[in-house]
Amino acid sequence: MLSSKGLTVVDVYQGWCGPCKPVVSLFQKMRIEVGLDLLHFALAEADCLDVLERYRGRCEPTFLFYAIKDEALSDEDEHSSHEKDDGEDEDVVSAAKTCTLAIIKPDAVVHGKADEIIMKIQEAGFDILTDEERTLTEAEMRLFYDRTAGEEAFEKLVHHMCSGPSHLLILTRTEGVEDVVTAWRTLMGPCDPEVARREQPDSLRAQYGTEMPFNAVHGSQDREDASRELALLFPGFKFSDEVLEAPRGESNVQPRLRNTDLD
């Protein structure tokens, strides 16, 4: 990650207190404004890395900044020239970079695993555009899982998803050609944690899930589902053209999802 072009900001945190969450939204806004390729964020626990020994025991937020100066300046100049030519809106995410929804479910959050999962997501090459912690409402979840309302486990799933805070993430990828929706579903693993442990033991559901519906994470099934889910839970987030473009505070997409799994 430190070899990435542009600026990389590392939040060096202490294990007893966790990352500095109050500045996350500020960093996310800055990242959208300056460009996804030029600004990167990462988390690092000082107690787990010998190279960060000098930062252990500090009771104040600590951030390390890394930059490849010449390459970053060159890319920034090129980026600015493109902006002048095409006049694109800086707050709109390019359709060339598809996005998907990821949810770290209440069972993983209540056991203190959210930060570990977020770190694994970043290590796998995903960029987190937004990380919002909040408790989902029953109305949201009934609409979210609308297409599975007739299944036996539906009520249990809705109750679980509203039982405590979740982390709602918007993910994209800046490296490689693999579709972000497919890549995220691969990292999650099979819906059932028991199946995941047998077939994909390194997947997130294998490591952090217990049993259905407590499988730690959720991911959109395809691009259409991703657009609809994001429109429901992030109505103010703008995407360009074929991905999604919704006015702040409104949603033009009717979020009737095509989920076939209670995941």
mmCIF file of C-alpha atoms in Angstrom:
data_model
loop_
_atom_site.group_PDB
_atom_site.id
_atom_site.type_symbol
_atom_site.label_atom_id
_atom_site.label_comp_id
_atom_site.label_asym_id
_atom_site.label_seq_id
_atom_site.Cartn_x
_atom_site.Cartn_y
_atom_site.Cartn_z
ATOM 1 C CA MET A 1 0.000 0.000 0.000
ATOM 2 C CA LEU A 2 2.830 2.427 0.796
ATOM 3 C CA SER A 3 4.001 2.129 -2.819
ATOM 4 C CA SER A 4 0.657 3.422 -4.125
ATOM 5 C CA LYS A 5 0.795 6.675 -6.020
ATOM 6 C CA GLY A 6 -0.354 9.790 -4.198
ATOM 7 C CA LEU A 7 -0.670 10.208 -0.430
ATOM 8 C CA THR A 8 -1.261 7.395 2.058
ATOM 9 C CA VAL A 9 -2.488 8.270 5.563
ATOM 10 C CA VAL A 10 -2.079 5.594 8.252
ATOM 11 C CA ASP A 11 -4.078 5.803 11.488
ATOM 12 C CA VAL A 12 -1.747 4.276 14.094
ATOM 13 C CA TYR A 13 -3.988 3.290 17.000
ATOM 14 C CA GLN A 14 -3.652 1.568 20.370
ATOM 15 C CA GLY A 15 -5.331 -1.795 20.824
ATOM 16 C CA TRP A 16 -7.228 -0.729 23.942
ATOM 17 C CA CYS A 17 -9.009 2.186 22.238
ATOM 18 C CA GLY A 18 -9.197 1.327 18.538
ATOM 19 C CA PRO A 19 -8.972 3.662 15.509
ATOM 20 C CA CYS A 20 -9.819 7.371 15.627
ATOM 21 C CA LYS A 21 -13.381 7.108 14.307
ATOM 22 C CA PRO A 22 -14.425 10.804 14.624
ATOM 23 C CA VAL A 23 -12.172 11.773 11.696
ATOM 24 C CA VAL A 24 -13.296 8.978 9.360
ATOM 25 C CA SER A 25 -16.073 11.006 7.705
ATOM 26 C CA LEU A 26 -13.670 13.929 7.192
ATOM 27 C CA PHE A 27 -11.123 11.674 5.502
ATOM 28 C CA GLN A 28 -13.826 10.151 3.294
ATOM 29 C CA LYS A 29 -14.983 13.588 2.126
ATOM 30 C CA MET A 30 -11.394 14.647 1.402
ATOM 31 C CA ARG A 31 -10.798 11.460 -0.554
ATOM 32 C CA ILE A 32 -13.767 12.034 -2.828
ATOM 33 C CA GLU A 33 -12.742 15.655 -3.386
ATOM 34 C CA VAL A 34 -9.080 15.050 -4.292
ATOM 35 C CA GLY A 35 -9.570 11.812 -6.240
ATOM 36 C CA LEU A 36 -9.699 8.130 -5.316
ATOM 37 C CA ASP A 37 -6.307 7.390 -6.887
ATOM 38 C CA LEU A 38 -4.431 10.151 -5.043
ATOM 39 C CA LEU A 39 -5.458 9.638 -1.422
ATOM 40 C CA HIS A 40 -5.458 6.346 0.501
ATOM 41 C CA PHE A 41 -6.180 5.427 4.127
ATOM 42 C CA ALA A 42 -5.106 2.478 6.253
ATOM 43 C CA LEU A 43 -5.300 1.278 9.865
ATOM 44 C CA ALA A 44 -2.390 -0.131 11.886
ATOM 45 C CA GLU A 45 -2.395 -1.315 15.504
ATOM 46 C CA ALA A 46 0.834 -0.188 17.166
ATOM 47 C CA ASP A 47 0.911 -3.177 19.538
ATOM 48 C CA CYS A 48 0.955 -5.672 16.650
ATOM 49 C CA LEU A 49 3.754 -4.236 14.499
ATOM 50 C CA ASP A 50 7.360 -3.955 15.700
ATOM 51 C CA VAL A 51 8.060 -1.131 13.261
ATOM 52 C CA LEU A 52 5.470 0.964 15.147
ATOM 53 C CA GLU A 53 6.995 0.352 18.594
ATOM 54 C CA ARG A 54 7.885 4.036 19.039
ATOM 55 C CA TYR A 55 4.179 4.935 18.795
ATOM 56 C CA ARG A 56 2.967 2.547 21.496
ATOM 57 C CA GLY A 57 1.349 3.861 24.653
ATOM 58 C CA ARG A 58 0.323 7.215 23.206
ATOM 59 C CA CYS A 59 -3.046 8.552 24.317
ATOM 60 C CA GLU A 60 -3.590 10.874 21.370
ATOM 61 C CA PRO A 61 -4.492 10.274 17.708
ATOM 62 C CA THR A 62 -1.412 9.491 15.602
ATOM 63 C CA PHE A 63 -1.344 9.667 11.804
ATOM 64 C CA LEU A 64 1.568 8.807 9.509
ATOM 65 C CA PHE A 65 1.763 10.328 6.025
ATOM 66 C CA TYR A 66 3.545 8.624 3.124
ATOM 67 C CA ALA A 67 3.891 10.011 -0.401
ATOM 68 C CA ILE A 68 5.784 9.285 -3.614
ATOM 69 C CA LYS A 69 6.396 12.945 -4.293
ATOM 70 C CA ASP A 70 7.391 13.142 -7.964
ATOM 71 C CA GLU A 71 4.870 10.610 -9.226
ATOM 72 C CA ALA A 72 2.081 12.096 -7.119
ATOM 73 C CA LEU A 73 2.772 15.613 -8.391
ATOM 74 C CA SER A 74 2.888 14.411 -11.967
ATOM 75 C CA ASP A 75 -0.399 12.554 -11.651
ATOM 76 C CA GLU A 76 -1.978 15.492 -9.852
ATOM 77 C CA ASP A 77 -1.036 17.827 -12.705
ATOM 78 C CA GLU A 78 -2.474 15.393 -15.237
ATOM 79 C CA HIS A 79 -5.608 14.974 -13.122
ATOM 80 C CA SER A 80 -6.095 18.750 -12.969
ATOM 81 C CA SER A 81 -5.725 19.117 -16.729
ATOM 82 C CA HIS A 82 -8.385 16.468 -17.307
ATOM 83 C CA GLU A 83 -10.730 18.281 -14.941
ATOM 84 C CA LYS A 84 -10.331 21.482 -16.945
ATOM 85 C CA ASP A 85 -11.027 19.636 -20.183
ATOM 86 C CA ASP A 86 -14.077 17.619 -19.241
ATOM 87 C CA GLY A 87 -15.658 19.767 -16.511
ATOM 88 C CA GLU A 88 -16.825 16.757 -14.508
ATOM 89 C CA ASP A 89 -18.369 17.191 -11.045
ATOM 90 C CA GLU A 90 -15.733 16.430 -8.380
ATOM 91 C CA ASP A 91 -18.350 14.916 -6.029
ATOM 92 C CA VAL A 92 -19.481 12.258 -8.501
ATOM 93 C CA VAL A 93 -17.728 8.880 -8.511
ATOM 94 C CA SER A 94 -16.768 7.793 -12.020
ATOM 95 C CA ALA A 95 -18.827 5.021 -13.549
ATOM 96 C CA ALA A 96 -15.552 3.335 -14.529
ATOM 97 C CA LYS A 97 -15.105 2.525 -10.839
ATOM 98 C CA THR A 98 -18.105 0.453 -9.849
ATOM 99 C CA CYS A 99 -19.186 0.379 -6.231
ATOM 100 C CA THR A 100 -20.908 -2.141 -4.013
ATOM 101 C CA LEU A 101 -22.471 -2.221 -0.571
ATOM 102 C CA ALA A 102 -20.889 -4.115 2.306
ATOM 103 C CA ILE A 103 -22.474 -4.477 5.736
ATOM 104 C CA ILE A 104 -20.636 -5.678 8.821
ATOM 105 C CA LYS A 105 -23.555 -7.164 10.713
ATOM 106 C CA PRO A 106 -24.473 -6.657 14.391
ATOM 107 C CA ASP A 107 -23.098 -10.082 15.436
ATOM 108 C CA ALA A 108 -19.594 -9.123 14.265
ATOM 109 C CA VAL A 109 -19.845 -5.585 15.663
ATOM 110 C CA VAL A 110 -20.999 -6.673 19.124
ATOM 111 C CA HIS A 111 -18.031 -9.066 19.368
ATOM 112 C CA GLY A 112 -15.602 -6.259 18.516
ATOM 113 C CA LYS A 113 -14.586 -7.636 15.112
ATOM 114 C CA ALA A 114 -15.530 -4.659 12.917
ATOM 115 C CA ASP A 115 -12.049 -3.100 12.883
ATOM 116 C CA GLU A 116 -10.402 -6.449 12.055
ATOM 117 C CA ILE A 117 -12.811 -7.002 9.171
ATOM 118 C CA ILE A 118 -12.250 -3.476 7.851
ATOM 119 C CA MET A 119 -8.483 -4.037 7.923
ATOM 120 C CA LYS A 120 -8.868 -7.307 5.989
ATOM 121 C CA ILE A 121 -11.048 -5.525 3.424
ATOM 122 C CA GLN A 122 -8.341 -2.912 2.878
ATOM 123 C CA GLU A 123 -5.592 -5.528 2.733
ATOM 124 C CA ALA A 124 -7.570 -7.325 0.009
ATOM 125 C CA GLY A 125 -7.277 -4.249 -2.224
ATOM 126 C CA PHE A 126 -10.632 -2.560 -1.665
ATOM 127 C CA ASP A 127 -11.055 1.177 -1.177
ATOM 128 C CA ILE A 128 -13.637 2.214 1.426
ATOM 129 C CA LEU A 129 -15.443 5.341 0.247
ATOM 130 C CA THR A 130 -17.781 5.463 3.239
ATOM 131 C CA ASP A 131 -17.886 3.725 6.624
ATOM 132 C CA GLU A 132 -21.002 4.576 8.617
ATOM 133 C CA GLU A 133 -21.877 2.912 11.919
ATOM 134 C CA ARG A 134 -25.584 2.945 12.734
ATOM 135 C CA THR A 135 -28.493 0.769 13.804
ATOM 136 C CA LEU A 136 -30.724 -0.151 10.887
ATOM 137 C CA THR A 137 -34.490 0.191 11.267
ATOM 138 C CA GLU A 138 -37.064 -2.558 10.869
ATOM 139 C CA ALA A 139 -38.685 -0.665 7.984
ATOM 140 C CA GLU A 140 -35.353 -0.442 6.156
ATOM 141 C CA MET A 141 -34.637 -4.143 6.568
ATOM 142 C CA ARG A 142 -38.109 -5.294 5.545
ATOM 143 C CA LEU A 143 -37.686 -3.321 2.342
ATOM 144 C CA PHE A 144 -34.051 -4.406 1.992
ATOM 145 C CA TYR A 145 -34.945 -8.138 2.104
ATOM 146 C CA ASP A 146 -38.356 -7.680 0.467
ATOM 147 C CA ARG A 147 -37.944 -10.473 -2.083
ATOM 148 C CA THR A 148 -37.303 -13.075 0.631
ATOM 149 C CA ALA A 149 -40.268 -12.061 2.815
ATOM 150 C CA GLY A 150 -41.965 -15.425 2.322
ATOM 151 C CA GLU A 151 -39.051 -17.499 3.582
ATOM 152 C CA GLU A 152 -39.053 -19.097 7.015
ATOM 153 C CA ALA A 153 -35.950 -17.304 8.335
ATOM 154 C CA PHE A 154 -37.048 -13.843 7.153
ATOM 155 C CA GLU A 155 -38.324 -12.554 10.509
ATOM 156 C CA LYS A 156 -35.253 -13.841 12.343
ATOM 157 C CA LEU A 157 -32.970 -12.093 9.855
ATOM 158 C CA VAL A 158 -34.829 -8.770 10.089
ATOM 159 C CA HIS A 159 -34.745 -8.930 13.899
ATOM 160 C CA HIS A 160 -31.015 -9.668 13.874
ATOM 161 C CA MET A 161 -30.163 -6.856 11.463
ATOM 162 C CA CYS A 162 -32.000 -4.367 13.716
ATOM 163 C CA SER A 163 -30.614 -5.746 16.988
ATOM 164 C CA GLY A 164 -27.591 -3.437 17.205
ATOM 165 C CA PRO A 165 -25.159 -1.244 15.283
ATOM 166 C CA SER A 166 -23.874 -2.294 11.869
ATOM 167 C CA HIS A 167 -21.055 -0.858 9.757
ATOM 168 C CA LEU A 168 -22.303 0.228 6.325
ATOM 169 C CA LEU A 169 -19.482 0.449 3.776
ATOM 170 C CA ILE A 170 -19.319 1.609 0.175
ATOM 171 C CA LEU A 171 -16.526 -0.318 -1.534
ATOM 172 C CA THR A 172 -14.670 0.183 -4.802
ATOM 173 C CA ARG A 173 -11.373 -0.964 -6.286
ATOM 174 C CA THR A 174 -8.683 1.155 -7.919
ATOM 175 C CA GLU A 175 -6.369 -1.665 -8.936
ATOM 176 C CA GLY A 176 -6.973 -4.662 -11.178
ATOM 177 C CA VAL A 177 -9.869 -5.425 -13.499
ATOM 178 C CA GLU A 178 -11.986 -7.712 -11.319
ATOM 179 C CA ASP A 179 -15.519 -6.442 -10.771
ATOM 180 C CA VAL A 180 -15.866 -5.078 -7.235
ATOM 181 C CA VAL A 181 -19.188 -6.862 -6.631
ATOM 182 C CA THR A 182 -17.728 -10.256 -7.530
ATOM 183 C CA ALA A 183 -14.497 -9.561 -5.652
ATOM 184 C CA TRP A 184 -16.367 -8.650 -2.463
ATOM 185 C CA ARG A 185 -18.596 -11.731 -2.628
ATOM 186 C CA THR A 186 -15.493 -13.880 -3.071
ATOM 187 C CA LEU A 187 -13.872 -12.338 0.008
ATOM 188 C CA MET A 188 -17.072 -12.893 2.036
ATOM 189 C CA GLY A 189 -17.350 -16.569 1.110
ATOM 190 C CA PRO A 190 -20.454 -18.814 1.100
ATOM 191 C CA CYS A 191 -23.544 -17.526 2.882
ATOM 192 C CA ASP A 192 -23.602 -20.315 5.496
ATOM 193 C CA PRO A 193 -20.560 -20.024 7.824
ATOM 194 C CA GLU A 194 -20.339 -23.817 8.199
ATOM 195 C CA VAL A 195 -20.121 -24.233 4.426
ATOM 196 C CA ALA A 196 -17.637 -21.360 4.273
ATOM 197 C CA ARG A 197 -15.349 -23.059 6.808
ATOM 198 C CA ARG A 198 -15.342 -26.230 4.703
ATOM 199 C CA GLU A 199 -15.007 -24.682 1.253
ATOM 200 C CA GLN A 200 -13.306 -21.287 1.797
ATOM 201 C CA PRO A 201 -11.664 -21.279 5.249
ATOM 202 C CA ASP A 202 -9.902 -17.968 4.587
ATOM 203 C CA SER A 203 -13.128 -16.112 3.780
ATOM 204 C CA LEU A 204 -14.624 -13.557 6.176
ATOM 205 C CA ARG A 205 -17.723 -15.627 6.904
ATOM 206 C CA ALA A 206 -15.580 -18.644 7.724
ATOM 207 C CA GLN A 207 -13.492 -16.598 10.172
ATOM 208 C CA TYR A 208 -16.150 -14.393 11.762
ATOM 209 C CA GLY A 209 -19.520 -16.076 11.168
ATOM 210 C CA THR A 210 -21.057 -18.620 13.535
ATOM 211 C CA GLU A 211 -24.344 -19.875 12.091
ATOM 212 C CA MET A 212 -27.164 -18.508 9.953
ATOM 213 C CA PRO A 213 -28.123 -15.684 10.023
ATOM 214 C CA PHE A 214 -25.079 -14.692 12.115
ATOM 215 C CA ASN A 215 -22.636 -14.776 9.195
ATOM 216 C CA ALA A 216 -20.851 -11.479 9.965
ATOM 217 C CA VAL A 217 -21.122 -9.675 6.613
ATOM 218 C CA HIS A 218 -23.494 -8.888 3.752
ATOM 219 C CA GLY A 219 -22.742 -8.070 0.135
ATOM 220 C CA SER A 220 -24.769 -7.128 -2.932
ATOM 221 C CA GLN A 221 -25.404 -9.997 -5.352
ATOM 222 C CA ASP A 222 -24.781 -8.065 -8.575
ATOM 223 C CA ARG A 223 -24.452 -4.515 -9.902
ATOM 224 C CA GLU A 224 -28.198 -3.976 -10.079
ATOM 225 C CA ASP A 225 -28.641 -5.039 -6.464
ATOM 226 C CA ALA A 226 -25.688 -2.862 -5.467
ATOM 227 C CA SER A 227 -27.292 0.208 -7.043
ATOM 228 C CA ARG A 228 -30.629 -0.446 -5.362
ATOM 229 C CA GLU A 229 -29.166 -1.228 -1.965
ATOM 230 C CA LEU A 230 -26.994 1.877 -2.052
ATOM 231 C CA ALA A 231 -29.996 3.975 -3.089
ATOM 232 C CA LEU A 232 -31.908 2.697 -0.063
ATOM 233 C CA LEU A 233 -29.197 3.073 2.579
ATOM 234 C CA PHE A 234 -27.156 5.963 1.090
ATOM 235 C CA PRO A 235 -29.702 8.113 -0.803
ATOM 236 C CA GLY A 236 -27.384 11.138 -0.799
ATOM 237 C CA PHE A 237 -24.328 9.430 -2.291
ATOM 238 C CA LYS A 238 -23.818 10.263 -5.975
ATOM 239 C CA PHE A 239 -22.563 7.940 -8.680
ATOM 240 C CA SER A 240 -22.278 8.867 -12.333
ATOM 241 C CA ASP A 241 -24.169 7.467 -15.309
ATOM 242 C CA GLU A 242 -24.629 3.689 -15.257
ATOM 243 C CA VAL A 243 -23.766 3.168 -11.582
ATOM 244 C CA LEU A 244 -26.103 5.478 -9.657
ATOM 245 C CA GLU A 245 -26.819 9.160 -9.403
ATOM 246 C CA ALA A 246 -29.239 10.202 -6.672
ATOM 247 C CA PRO A 247 -29.827 13.758 -5.369
ATOM 248 C CA ARG A 248 -28.638 14.363 -1.840
ATOM 249 C CA GLY A 249 -31.375 13.320 0.555
ATOM 250 C CA GLU A 250 -33.485 11.656 -2.171
ATOM 251 C CA SER A 251 -33.553 8.383 -4.043
ATOM 252 C CA ASN A 252 -34.818 7.861 -7.581
ATOM 253 C CA VAL A 253 -34.300 4.104 -7.478
ATOM 254 C CA GLN A 254 -37.020 1.877 -6.082
ATOM 255 C CA PRO A 255 -35.083 -0.550 -3.870
ATOM 256 C CA ARG A 256 -36.887 -3.806 -4.695
ATOM 257 C CA LEU A 257 -34.019 -6.248 -4.470
ATOM 258 C CA ARG A 258 -33.485 -9.563 -6.195
ATOM 259 C CA ASN A 259 -31.830 -11.358 -3.292
ATOM 260 C CA THR A 260 -32.364 -15.105 -3.306
ATOM 261 C CA ASP A 261 -30.319 -15.822 -0.178
ATOM 262 C CA LEU A 262 -31.035 -14.716 3.356
ATOM 263 C CA ASP A 263 -27.502 -13.384 3.694
#
